[in-house]
GROMACS .gro file of C-alpha atoms in nm:
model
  165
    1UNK     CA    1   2.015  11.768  -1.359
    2UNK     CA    2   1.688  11.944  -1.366
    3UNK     CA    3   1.440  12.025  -1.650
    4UNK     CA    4   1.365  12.315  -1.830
    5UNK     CA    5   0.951  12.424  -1.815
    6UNK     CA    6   0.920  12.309  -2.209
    7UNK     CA    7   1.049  12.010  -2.094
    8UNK     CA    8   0.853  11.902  -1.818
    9UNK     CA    9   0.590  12.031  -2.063
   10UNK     CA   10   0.720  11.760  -2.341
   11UNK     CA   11   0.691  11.518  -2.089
   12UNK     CA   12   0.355  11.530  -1.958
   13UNK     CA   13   0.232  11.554  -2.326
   14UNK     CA   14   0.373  11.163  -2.362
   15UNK     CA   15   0.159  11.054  -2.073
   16UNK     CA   16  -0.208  10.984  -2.015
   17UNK     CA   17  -0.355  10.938  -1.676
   18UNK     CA   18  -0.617  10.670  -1.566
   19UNK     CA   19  -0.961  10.808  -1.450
   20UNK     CA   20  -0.949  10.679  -1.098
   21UNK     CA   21  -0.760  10.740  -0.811
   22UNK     CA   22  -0.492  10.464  -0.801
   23UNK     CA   23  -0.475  10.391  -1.198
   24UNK     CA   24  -0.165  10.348  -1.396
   25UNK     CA   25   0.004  10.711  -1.558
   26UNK     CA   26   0.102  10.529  -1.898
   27UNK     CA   27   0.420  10.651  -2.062
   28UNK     CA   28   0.333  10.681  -2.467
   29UNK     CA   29   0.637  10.794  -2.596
   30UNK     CA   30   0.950  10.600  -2.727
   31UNK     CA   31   0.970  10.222  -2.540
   32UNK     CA   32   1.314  10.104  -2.523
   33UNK     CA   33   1.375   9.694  -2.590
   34UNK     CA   34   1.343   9.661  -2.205
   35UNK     CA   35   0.991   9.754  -2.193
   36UNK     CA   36   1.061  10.087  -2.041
   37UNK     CA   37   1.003  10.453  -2.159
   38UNK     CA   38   1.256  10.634  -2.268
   39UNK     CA   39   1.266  11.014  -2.311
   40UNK     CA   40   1.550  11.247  -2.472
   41UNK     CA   41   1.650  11.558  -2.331
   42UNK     CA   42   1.923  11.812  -2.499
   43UNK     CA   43   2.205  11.925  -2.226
   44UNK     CA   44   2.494  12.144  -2.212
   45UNK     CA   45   2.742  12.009  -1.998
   46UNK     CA   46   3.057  12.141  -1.895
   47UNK     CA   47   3.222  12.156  -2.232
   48UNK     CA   48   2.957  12.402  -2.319
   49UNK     CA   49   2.819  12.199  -2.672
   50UNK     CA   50   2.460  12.107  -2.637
   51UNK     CA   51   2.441  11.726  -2.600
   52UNK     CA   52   2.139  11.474  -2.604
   53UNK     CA   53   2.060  11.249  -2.252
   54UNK     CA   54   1.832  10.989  -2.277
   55UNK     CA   55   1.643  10.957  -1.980
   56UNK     CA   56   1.369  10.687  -1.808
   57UNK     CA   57   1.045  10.853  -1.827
   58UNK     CA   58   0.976  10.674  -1.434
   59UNK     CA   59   1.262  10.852  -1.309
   60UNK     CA   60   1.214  11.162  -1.443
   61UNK     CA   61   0.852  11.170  -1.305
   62UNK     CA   62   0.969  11.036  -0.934
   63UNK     CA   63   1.211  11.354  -0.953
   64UNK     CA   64   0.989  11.591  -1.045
   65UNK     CA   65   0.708  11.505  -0.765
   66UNK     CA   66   0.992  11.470  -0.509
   67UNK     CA   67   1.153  11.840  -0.671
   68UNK     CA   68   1.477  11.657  -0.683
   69UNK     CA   69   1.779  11.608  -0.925
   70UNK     CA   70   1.671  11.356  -1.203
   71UNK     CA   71   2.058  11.211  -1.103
   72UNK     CA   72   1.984  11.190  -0.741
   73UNK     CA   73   1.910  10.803  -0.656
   74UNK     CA   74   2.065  10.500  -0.829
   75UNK     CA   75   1.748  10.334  -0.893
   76UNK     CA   76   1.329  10.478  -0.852
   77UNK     CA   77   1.109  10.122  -0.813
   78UNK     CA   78   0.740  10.076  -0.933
   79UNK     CA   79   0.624   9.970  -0.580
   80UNK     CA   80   0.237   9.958  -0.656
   81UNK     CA   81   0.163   9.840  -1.041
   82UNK     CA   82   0.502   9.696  -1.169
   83UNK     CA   83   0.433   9.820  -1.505
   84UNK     CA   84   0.778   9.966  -1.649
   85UNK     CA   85   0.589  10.222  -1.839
   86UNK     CA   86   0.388  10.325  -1.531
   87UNK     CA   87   0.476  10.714  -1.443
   88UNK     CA   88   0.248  10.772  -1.164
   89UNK     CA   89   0.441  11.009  -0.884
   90UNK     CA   90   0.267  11.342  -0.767
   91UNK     CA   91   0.441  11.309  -0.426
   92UNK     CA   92   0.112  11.149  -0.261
   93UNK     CA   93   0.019  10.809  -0.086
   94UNK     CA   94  -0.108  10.737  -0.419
   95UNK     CA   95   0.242  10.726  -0.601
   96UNK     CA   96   0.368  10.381  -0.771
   97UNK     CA   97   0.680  10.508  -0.758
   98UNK     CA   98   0.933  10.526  -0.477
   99UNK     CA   99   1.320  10.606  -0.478
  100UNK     CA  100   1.520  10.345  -0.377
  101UNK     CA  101   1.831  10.112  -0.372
  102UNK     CA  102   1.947   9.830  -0.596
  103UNK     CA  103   1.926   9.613  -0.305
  104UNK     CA  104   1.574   9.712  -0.182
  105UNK     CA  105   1.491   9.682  -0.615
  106UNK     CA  106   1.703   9.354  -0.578
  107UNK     CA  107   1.499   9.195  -0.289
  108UNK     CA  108   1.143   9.294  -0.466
  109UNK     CA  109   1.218   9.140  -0.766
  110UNK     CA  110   1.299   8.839  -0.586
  111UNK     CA  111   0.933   8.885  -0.394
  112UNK     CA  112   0.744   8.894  -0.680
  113UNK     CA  113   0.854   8.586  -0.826
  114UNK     CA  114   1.060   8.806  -1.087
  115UNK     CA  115   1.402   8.567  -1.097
  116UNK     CA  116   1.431   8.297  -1.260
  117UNK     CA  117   1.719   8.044  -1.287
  118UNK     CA  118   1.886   8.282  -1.535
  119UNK     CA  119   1.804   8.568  -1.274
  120UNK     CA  120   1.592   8.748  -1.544
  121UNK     CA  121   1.216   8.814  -1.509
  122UNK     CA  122   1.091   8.489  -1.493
  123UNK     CA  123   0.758   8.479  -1.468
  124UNK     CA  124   0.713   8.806  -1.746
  125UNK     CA  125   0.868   8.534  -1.995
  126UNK     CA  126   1.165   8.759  -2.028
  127UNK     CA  127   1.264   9.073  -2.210
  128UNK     CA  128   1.081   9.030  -2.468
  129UNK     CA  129   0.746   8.967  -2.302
  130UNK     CA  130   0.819   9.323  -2.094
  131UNK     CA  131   0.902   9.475  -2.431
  132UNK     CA  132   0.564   9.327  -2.597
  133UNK     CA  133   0.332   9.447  -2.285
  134UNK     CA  134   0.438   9.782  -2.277
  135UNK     CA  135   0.380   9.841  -2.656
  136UNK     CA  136   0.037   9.683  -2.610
  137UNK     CA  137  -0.023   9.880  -2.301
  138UNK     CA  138   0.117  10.218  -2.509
  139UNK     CA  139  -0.128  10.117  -2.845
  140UNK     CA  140  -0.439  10.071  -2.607
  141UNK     CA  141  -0.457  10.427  -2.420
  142UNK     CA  142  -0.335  10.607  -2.796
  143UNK     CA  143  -0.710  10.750  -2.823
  144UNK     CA  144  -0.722  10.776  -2.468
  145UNK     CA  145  -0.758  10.579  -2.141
  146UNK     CA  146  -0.995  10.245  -2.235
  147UNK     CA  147  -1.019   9.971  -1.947
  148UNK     CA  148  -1.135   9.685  -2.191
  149UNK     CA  149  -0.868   9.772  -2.453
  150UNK     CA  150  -0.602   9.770  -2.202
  151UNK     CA  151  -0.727   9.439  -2.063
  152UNK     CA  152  -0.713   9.296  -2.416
  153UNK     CA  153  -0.409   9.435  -2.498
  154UNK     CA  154  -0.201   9.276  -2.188
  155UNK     CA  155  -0.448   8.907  -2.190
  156UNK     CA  156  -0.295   8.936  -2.585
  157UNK     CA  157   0.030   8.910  -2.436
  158UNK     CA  158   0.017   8.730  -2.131
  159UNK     CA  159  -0.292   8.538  -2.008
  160UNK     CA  160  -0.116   8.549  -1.654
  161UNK     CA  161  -0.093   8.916  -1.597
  162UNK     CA  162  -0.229   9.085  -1.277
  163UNK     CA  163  -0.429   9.397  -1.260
  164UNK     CA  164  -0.238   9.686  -1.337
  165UNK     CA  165  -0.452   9.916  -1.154
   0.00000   0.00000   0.00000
């Protein structure tokens, strides 16, 4: 599946870029209850009645700097920031976002101290937690990209959280 030009258009209007070279692209449309963008597109399959997809805003920027099929790989990892709402992929070395497997996904979740006993995002405090920062994270860069309100924003929700960018 590809995008149409007032598309892609749609979708760069939801995102606002950090000033410096390796910051965060922050998603600041819809958040789903995972903490992760979500973005709707209309479609006409094969029946040939338009149809709505709803589609995560990561993905559909990793497909568009690679100039691939949004449906290509199974799974597009945030390999620099871990921020879910992170859509930083030009198709440079300064991309946080890399297609990938559920295995390789898998295995860096496990790295970074993201299981817990229940296998869920342990250390984020859970869905929830994800859900929280990336609303907070969404709410500080509304006006526009602000380092101090996006620090308060994510110490607000957890005083453990690294340095997005």
């Amino acid at each position: 599946m590809h995008l149409t030009a007032s598309e892609i258009d749609r979708f760069w209007s939801y995102v606002v870029k950090g000033p410096r070279e390796a910051d965060c692209w922050l998603w600041t449309g819809a958040i789903g209850d995972d903490g992760y963008g979500r973005f709707w597109v209309r479609f006409e399959p094969y029946s040939h009645q338009m149809q709505q997809r709803v589609l995560r805003p990561h993905r559909v920027a990793w497909a568009l700097a690679e100039g691939v099929s949004i449906d290509l790989h199974p799974v597009v990892e945030h390999v620099v920031c871990d921020n879910p709402i992170c859509v930083r992929a030009d198709g440079t070395l300064l991309d946080h976002l890399e297609g990938s497997t559920q295995a390789a996904n898998l295995a860096r979740i496990a790295q970074h101290g993201r299981r817990d006993s229940r296998g869920y995002r342990g250390r984020m405090l859970g869905r929830e937690a994800m859900y929280r920062r990336s609303l907070a994270l969404r709410a500080a860069v509304t006006g526009g990209w602000d380092s101090e309100r996006i620090a308060r924003a994510l110490a607000a929700v957890d005083d453990d959280q690294m340095v997005l960018f």
